[in-house]
Short mmCIF file of C-alpha atoms in Angstrom, two decimals:
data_model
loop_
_atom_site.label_atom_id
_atom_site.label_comp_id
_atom_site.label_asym_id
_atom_site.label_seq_id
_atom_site.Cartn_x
_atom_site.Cartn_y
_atom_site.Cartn_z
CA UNK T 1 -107.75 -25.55 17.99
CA UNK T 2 -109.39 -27.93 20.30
CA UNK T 3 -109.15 -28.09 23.63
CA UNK T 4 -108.16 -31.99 24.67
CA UNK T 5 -110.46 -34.56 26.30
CA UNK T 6 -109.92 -34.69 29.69
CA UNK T 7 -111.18 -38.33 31.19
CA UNK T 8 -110.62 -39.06 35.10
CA UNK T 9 -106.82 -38.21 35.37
CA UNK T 10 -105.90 -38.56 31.73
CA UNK T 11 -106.15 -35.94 28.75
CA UNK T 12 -106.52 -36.98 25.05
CA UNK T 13 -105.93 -35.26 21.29
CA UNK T 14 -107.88 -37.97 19.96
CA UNK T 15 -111.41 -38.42 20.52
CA UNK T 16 -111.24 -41.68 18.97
CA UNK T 17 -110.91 -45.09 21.21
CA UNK T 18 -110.80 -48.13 19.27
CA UNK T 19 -110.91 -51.85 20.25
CA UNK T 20 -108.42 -54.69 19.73
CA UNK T 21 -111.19 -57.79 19.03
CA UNK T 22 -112.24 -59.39 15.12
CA UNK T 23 -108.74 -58.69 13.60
CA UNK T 24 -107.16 -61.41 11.55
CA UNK T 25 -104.12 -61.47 13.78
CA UNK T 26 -102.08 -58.89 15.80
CA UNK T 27 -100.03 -57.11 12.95
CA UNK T 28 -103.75 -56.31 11.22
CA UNK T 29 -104.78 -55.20 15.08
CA UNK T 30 -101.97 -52.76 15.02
CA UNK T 31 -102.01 -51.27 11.62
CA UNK T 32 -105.45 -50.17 11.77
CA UNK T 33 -105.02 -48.91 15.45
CA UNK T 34 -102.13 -46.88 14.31
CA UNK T 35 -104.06 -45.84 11.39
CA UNK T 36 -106.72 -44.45 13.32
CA UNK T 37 -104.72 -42.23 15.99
CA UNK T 38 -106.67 -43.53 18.85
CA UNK T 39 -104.34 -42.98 22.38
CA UNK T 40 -106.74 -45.04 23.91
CA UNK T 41 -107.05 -49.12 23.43
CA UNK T 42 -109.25 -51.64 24.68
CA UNK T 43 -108.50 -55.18 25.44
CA UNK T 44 -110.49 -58.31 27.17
CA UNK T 45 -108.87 -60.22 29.96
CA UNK T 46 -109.08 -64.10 29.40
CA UNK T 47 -107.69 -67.03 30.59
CA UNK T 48 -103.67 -67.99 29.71
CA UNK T 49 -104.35 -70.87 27.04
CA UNK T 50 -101.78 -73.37 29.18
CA UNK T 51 -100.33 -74.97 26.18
CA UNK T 52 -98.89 -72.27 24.36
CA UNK T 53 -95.88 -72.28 23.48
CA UNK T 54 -93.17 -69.83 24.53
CA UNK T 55 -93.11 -67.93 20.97
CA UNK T 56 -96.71 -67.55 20.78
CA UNK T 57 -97.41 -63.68 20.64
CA UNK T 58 -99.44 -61.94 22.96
CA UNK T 59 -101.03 -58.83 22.68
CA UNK T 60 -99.24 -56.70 24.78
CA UNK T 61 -96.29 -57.61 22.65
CA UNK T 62 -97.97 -55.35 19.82
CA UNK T 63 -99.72 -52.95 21.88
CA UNK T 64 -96.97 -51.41 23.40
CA UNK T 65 -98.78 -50.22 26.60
CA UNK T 66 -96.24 -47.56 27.28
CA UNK T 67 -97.18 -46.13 23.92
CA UNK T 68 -101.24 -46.32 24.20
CA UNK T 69 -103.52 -45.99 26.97
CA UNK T 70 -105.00 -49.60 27.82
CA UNK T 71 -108.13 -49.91 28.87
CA UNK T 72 -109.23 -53.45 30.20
CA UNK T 73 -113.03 -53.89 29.31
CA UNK T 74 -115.41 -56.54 31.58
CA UNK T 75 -117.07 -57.66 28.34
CA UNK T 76 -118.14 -61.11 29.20
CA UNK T 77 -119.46 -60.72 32.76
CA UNK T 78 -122.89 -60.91 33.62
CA UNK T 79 -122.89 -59.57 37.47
CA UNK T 80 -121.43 -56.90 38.98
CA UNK T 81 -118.82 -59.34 41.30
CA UNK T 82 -117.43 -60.93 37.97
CA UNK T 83 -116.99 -57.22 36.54
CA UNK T 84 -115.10 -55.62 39.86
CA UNK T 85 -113.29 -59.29 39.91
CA UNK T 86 -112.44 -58.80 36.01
CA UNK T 87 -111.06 -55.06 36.73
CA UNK T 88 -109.02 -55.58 40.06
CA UNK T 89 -107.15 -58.74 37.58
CA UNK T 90 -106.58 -55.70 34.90
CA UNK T 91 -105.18 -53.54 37.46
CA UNK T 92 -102.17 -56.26 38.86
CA UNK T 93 -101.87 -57.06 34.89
CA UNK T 94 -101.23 -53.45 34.48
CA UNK T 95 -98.90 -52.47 36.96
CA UNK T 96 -101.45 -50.50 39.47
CA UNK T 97 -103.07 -49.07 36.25
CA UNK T 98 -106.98 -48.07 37.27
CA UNK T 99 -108.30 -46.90 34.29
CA UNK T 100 -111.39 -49.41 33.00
CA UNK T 101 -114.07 -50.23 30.89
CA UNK T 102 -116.64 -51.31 32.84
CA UNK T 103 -119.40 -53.80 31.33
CA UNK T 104 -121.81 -55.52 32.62
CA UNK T 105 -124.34 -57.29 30.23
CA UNK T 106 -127.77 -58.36 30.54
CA UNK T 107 -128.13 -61.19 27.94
CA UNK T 108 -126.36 -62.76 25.21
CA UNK T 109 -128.93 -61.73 22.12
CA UNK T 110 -128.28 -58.19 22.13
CA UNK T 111 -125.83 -57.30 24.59
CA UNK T 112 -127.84 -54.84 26.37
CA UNK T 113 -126.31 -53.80 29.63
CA UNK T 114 -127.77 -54.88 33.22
CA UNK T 115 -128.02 -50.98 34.22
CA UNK T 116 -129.06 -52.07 37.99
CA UNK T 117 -125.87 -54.47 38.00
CA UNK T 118 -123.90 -51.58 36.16
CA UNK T 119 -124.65 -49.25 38.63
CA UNK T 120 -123.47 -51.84 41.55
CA UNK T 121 -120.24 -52.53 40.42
CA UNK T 122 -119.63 -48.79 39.40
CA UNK T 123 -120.24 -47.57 43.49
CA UNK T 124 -117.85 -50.53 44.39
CA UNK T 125 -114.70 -49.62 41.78
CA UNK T 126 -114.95 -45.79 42.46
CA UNK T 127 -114.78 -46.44 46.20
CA UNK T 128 -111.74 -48.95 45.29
CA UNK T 129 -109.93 -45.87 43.33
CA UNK T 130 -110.64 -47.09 39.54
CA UNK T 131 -111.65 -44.32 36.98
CA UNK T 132 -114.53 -45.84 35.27
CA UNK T 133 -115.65 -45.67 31.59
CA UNK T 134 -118.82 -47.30 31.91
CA UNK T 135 -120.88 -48.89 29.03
CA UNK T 136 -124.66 -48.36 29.77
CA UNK T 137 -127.85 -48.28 28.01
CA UNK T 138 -128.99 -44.77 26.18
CA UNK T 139 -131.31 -43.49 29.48
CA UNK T 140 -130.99 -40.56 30.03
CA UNK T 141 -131.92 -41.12 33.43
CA UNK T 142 -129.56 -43.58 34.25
CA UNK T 143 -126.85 -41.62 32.37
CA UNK T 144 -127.33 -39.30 35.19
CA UNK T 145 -127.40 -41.50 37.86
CA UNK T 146 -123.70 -42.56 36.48
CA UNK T 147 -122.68 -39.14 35.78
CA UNK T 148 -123.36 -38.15 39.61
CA UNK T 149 -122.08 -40.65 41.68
CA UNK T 150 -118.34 -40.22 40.03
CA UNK T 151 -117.57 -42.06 36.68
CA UNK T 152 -114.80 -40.55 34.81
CA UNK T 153 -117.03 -41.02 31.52
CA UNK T 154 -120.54 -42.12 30.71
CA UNK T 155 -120.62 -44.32 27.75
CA UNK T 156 -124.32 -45.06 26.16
CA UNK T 157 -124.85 -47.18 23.26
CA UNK T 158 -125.82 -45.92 19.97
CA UNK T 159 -127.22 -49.30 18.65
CA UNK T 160 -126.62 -53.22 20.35
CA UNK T 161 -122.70 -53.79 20.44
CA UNK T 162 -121.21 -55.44 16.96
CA UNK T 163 -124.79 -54.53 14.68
CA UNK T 164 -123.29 -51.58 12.76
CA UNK T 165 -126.81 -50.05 13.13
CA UNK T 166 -125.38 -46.60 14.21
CA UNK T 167 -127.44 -44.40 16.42
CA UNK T 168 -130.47 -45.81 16.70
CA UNK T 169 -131.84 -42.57 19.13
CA UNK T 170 -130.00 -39.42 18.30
CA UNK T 171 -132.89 -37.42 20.78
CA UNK T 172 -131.68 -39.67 23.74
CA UNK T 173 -127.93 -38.66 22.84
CA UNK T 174 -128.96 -35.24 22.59
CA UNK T 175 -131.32 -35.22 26.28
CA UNK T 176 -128.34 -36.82 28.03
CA UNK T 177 -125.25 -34.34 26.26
CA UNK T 178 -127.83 -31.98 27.74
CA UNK T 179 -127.15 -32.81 31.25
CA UNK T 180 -124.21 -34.32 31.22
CA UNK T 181 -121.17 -32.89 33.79
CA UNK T 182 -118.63 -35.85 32.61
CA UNK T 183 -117.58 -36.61 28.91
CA UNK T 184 -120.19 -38.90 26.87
CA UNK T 185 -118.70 -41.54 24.68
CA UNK T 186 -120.89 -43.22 22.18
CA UNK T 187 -119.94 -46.62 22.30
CA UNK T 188 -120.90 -49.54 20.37
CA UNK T 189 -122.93 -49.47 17.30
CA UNK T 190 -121.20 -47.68 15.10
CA UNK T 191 -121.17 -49.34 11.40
CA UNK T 192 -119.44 -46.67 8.96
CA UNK T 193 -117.57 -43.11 8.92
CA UNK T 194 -120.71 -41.09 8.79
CA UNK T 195 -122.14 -42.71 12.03
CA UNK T 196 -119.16 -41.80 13.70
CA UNK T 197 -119.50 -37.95 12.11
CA UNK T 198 -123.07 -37.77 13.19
CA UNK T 199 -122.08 -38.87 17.00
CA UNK T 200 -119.55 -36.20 16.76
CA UNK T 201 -121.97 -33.74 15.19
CA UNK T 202 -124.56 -34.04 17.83
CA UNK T 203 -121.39 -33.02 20.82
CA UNK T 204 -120.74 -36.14 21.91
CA UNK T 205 -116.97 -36.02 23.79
CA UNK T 206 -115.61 -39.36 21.70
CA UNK T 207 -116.30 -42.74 20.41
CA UNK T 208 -115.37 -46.01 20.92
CA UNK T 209 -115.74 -48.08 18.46
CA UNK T 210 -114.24 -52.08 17.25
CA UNK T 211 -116.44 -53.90 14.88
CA UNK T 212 -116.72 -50.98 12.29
CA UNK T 213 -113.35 -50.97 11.69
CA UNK T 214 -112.15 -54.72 12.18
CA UNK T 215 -114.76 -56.24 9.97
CA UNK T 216 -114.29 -54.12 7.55
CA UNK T 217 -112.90 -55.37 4.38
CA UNK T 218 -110.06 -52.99 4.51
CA UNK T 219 -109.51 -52.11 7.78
CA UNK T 220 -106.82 -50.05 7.73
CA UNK T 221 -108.58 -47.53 5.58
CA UNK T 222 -111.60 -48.04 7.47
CA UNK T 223 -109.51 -46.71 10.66
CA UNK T 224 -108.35 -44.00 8.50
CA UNK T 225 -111.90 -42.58 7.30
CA UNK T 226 -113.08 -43.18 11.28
CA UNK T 227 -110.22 -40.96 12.42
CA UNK T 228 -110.98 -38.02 9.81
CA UNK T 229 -115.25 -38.91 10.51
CA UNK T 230 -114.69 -37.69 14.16
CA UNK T 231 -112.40 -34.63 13.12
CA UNK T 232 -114.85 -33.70 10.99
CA UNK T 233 -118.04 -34.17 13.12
CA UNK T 234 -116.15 -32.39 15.86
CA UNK T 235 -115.07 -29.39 13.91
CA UNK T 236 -119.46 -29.33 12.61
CA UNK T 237 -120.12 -29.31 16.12
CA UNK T 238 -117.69 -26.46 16.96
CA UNK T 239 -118.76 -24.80 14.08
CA UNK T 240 -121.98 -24.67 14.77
CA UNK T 241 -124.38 -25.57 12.12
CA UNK T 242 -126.73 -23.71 10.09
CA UNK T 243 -130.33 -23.67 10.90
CA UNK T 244 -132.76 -26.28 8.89
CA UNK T 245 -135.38 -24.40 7.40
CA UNK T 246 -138.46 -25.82 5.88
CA UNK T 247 -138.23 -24.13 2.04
CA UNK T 248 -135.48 -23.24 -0.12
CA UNK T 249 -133.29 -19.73 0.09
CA UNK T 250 -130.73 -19.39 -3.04
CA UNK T 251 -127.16 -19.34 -2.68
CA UNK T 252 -127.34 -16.87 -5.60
CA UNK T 253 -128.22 -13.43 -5.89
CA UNK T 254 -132.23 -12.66 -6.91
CA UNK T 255 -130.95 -9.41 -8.14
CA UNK T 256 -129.42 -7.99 -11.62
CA UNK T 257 -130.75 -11.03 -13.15
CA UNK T 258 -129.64 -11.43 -16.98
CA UNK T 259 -132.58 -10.49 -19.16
CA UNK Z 1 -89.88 -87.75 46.56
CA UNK Z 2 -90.54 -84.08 45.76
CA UNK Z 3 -94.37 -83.32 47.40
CA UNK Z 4 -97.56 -83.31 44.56
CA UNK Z 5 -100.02 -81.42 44.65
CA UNK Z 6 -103.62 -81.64 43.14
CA UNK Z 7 -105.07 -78.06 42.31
CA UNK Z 8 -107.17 -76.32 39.77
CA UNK Z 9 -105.03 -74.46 36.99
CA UNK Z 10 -107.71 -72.44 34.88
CA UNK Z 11 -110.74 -74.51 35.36
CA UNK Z 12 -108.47 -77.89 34.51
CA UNK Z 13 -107.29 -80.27 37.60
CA UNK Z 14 -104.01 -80.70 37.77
CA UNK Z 15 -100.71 -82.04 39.53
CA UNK Z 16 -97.74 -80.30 40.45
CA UNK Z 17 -94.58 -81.76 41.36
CA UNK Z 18 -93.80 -78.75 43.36
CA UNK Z 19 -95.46 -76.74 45.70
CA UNK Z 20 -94.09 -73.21 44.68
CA UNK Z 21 -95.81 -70.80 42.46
CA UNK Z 22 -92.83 -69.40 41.11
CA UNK Z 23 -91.92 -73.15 39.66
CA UNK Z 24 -95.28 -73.24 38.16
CA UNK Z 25 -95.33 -70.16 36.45
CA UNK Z 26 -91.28 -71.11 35.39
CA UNK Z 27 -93.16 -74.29 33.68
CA UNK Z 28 -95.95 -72.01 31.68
CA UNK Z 29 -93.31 -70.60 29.35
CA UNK Z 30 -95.04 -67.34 30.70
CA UNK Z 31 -91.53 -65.53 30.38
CA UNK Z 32 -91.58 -61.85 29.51
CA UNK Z 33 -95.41 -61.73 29.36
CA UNK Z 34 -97.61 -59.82 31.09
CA UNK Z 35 -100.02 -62.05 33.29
CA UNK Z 36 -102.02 -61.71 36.57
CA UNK Z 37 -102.16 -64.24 38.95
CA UNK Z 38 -105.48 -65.08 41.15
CA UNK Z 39 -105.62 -68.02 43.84
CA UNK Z 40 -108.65 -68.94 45.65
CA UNK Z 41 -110.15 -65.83 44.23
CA UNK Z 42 -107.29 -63.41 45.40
CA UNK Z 43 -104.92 -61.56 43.53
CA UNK Z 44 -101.28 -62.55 43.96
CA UNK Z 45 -99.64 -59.89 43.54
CA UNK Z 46 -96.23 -59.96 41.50
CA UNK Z 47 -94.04 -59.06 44.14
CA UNK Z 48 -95.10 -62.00 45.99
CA UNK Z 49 -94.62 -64.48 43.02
CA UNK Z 50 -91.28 -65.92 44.17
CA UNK Z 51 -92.37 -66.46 47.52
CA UNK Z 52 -96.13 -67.86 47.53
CA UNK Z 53 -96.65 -71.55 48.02
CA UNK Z 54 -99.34 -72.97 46.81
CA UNK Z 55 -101.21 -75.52 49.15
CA UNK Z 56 -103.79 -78.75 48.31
CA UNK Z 57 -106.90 -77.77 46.44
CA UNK Z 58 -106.07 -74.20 45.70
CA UNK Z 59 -108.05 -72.69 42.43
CA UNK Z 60 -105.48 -70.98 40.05
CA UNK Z 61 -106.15 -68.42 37.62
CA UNK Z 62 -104.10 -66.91 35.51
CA UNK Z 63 -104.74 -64.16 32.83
CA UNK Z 64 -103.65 -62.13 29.96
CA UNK Z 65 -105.00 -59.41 27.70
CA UNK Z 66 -106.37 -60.40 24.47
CA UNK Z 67 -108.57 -58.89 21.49
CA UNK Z 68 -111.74 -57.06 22.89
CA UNK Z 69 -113.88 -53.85 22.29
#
């Protein structure tokens, strides 16, 4: 048996977190969220479009947040005032609710994160009471730096956000799971189950992960093969694997051999 | 003649015929949704919805969840 995953205040069974973007509409969105047992569920924070109408669905409506554990991302902001702006609007949206995503990019191209930005808004919403989740780049370094001044989880990339290259720089993941006192959440990157197994495999606490699963053609199953991807990559890592070894050694016996 | 007001509702200008948030927000069919409300770069909190008035020139945000990783 496991033991859970313990983030900031909160404790999980699943060690998958999945995002709510790319889906065709919001009944797709919930099917393959349900499908893939994630607790926790992230969401952007955007404008009210002013003309809808009073039918048009929202969200929230199918993301019952008394049923999953929202977290409100900063995707979109640039600088670390737009991000702590972004997060204190997610809070009053979610009725005190400090648990967030924090994100703050560097460019458009790639989506790399602005670590030295990052790092800003991180001191400024852990000294305002959030528990942050914080999307950064894979450095080991600055993995650290996040880890020690008081993020409830460090979250590097495995590959630019949306490319479906999977992890690009397993030794990185490996050097900062190393020295790591808070959970480590591979986020972004991801393109197929055995990505998500191989994260898992190499003791990573969880994954987040929205493209892999939205944009695939059947997303439903997708979100079913990513939910049994990190059982199975977690129960490898628990299990320990077997050593690699540079020649063969037969499963068979060498002995009493038919002649 | 009920007051107007010129402000800035999500980036567009706009006038209100009143001068209360609450009959703003009454007017954005934003029943039984989950919003937060920002004004001159502050938070309004909920509690304070029915109360607030809203005053010449004031920036208005308002904001929802939607789709994101």
């Amino acid at each position: 048996m496991d033991k859970t995953l313990k983030i900031g205040t909160h404790s999980f069974q699943s060690r998958l977190m999945v995002g709510t973007g790319k889906y065709k509409d919001f009944e797709e969105t919930k099917s393959a969220i349900t499908a893939s047992g994630a607790e926790v569920v992230t969401v952007a924070l955007r404008r009210t479009n002013m003309g809808q109408n009073k039918d048009e669905p929202n969200l929230l409506d199918f993301i019952d947040p008394n049923k999953w554990t929202i977290l409100p991302n900063t995707a979109g902001c640039f600088n670390a005032e737009d991000a702590v702006r972004t997060c204190q609007l997610s809070r009053e949206l979610l009725d005190g609710k400090a648990f967030v995503k924090l994100e703050v990019l560097g460019e458009k191209k790639n989506l790399f994160p602005h670590m030295s930005q990052t790092i800003e808004a991180a001191k400024t919403l852990i000294d305002d009471g959030f528990e942050v989740l914080v999307y950064c780049s894979d450095d080991p370094i600055f993995c650290q730096e996040l880890d020690d001044m008081g993020c409830a989880a460090v979250m590097p990339l495995a590959s630019p956000i949306g490319s479906g290259l999977g992890i690009i720089n397993p030794y990185n993941i490996e050097i900062i799971l190393e020295n790591s006192s808070k959970p480590i959440i591979v986020d972004a990157g991801v393109g197929t189950a055995s990505d998500a197994a191989i994260a898992m495999e190499l003791g990573c606490d969880g994954i987040l992960m929205n493209t892999a699963i939205a944009h695939a053609k059947n997303p439903v199953l997708m979100a079913e093969a990513m939910k049994e991807a990190v059982l199975s990559g977690r129960k490898a890592f628990l299990a320990g694997r077997m050593p690699k070894r540079e020649t063969a050694s037969p499963s068979s016996p060498t002995t009493n051999l038919i002649e | 003649m009920p007051p107007k007001l010129s402000i800035t509702l999500n980036g567009e200008p706009t006038t209100l015929p009143s001068d209360k948030l609450e009959d703003l927000l009454d007017s954005l069919n934003l029943q039984n949704k989950r919003y937060a409300v920002e004004i001159n770069r502050e938070i309004i909190p909920r509690s304070k919805h029915s109360t607030y008035q809203l005053s010449e020139n004031d920036r208005i945000e308002i904001v929802e969840a939607v789709g994101g990783g």
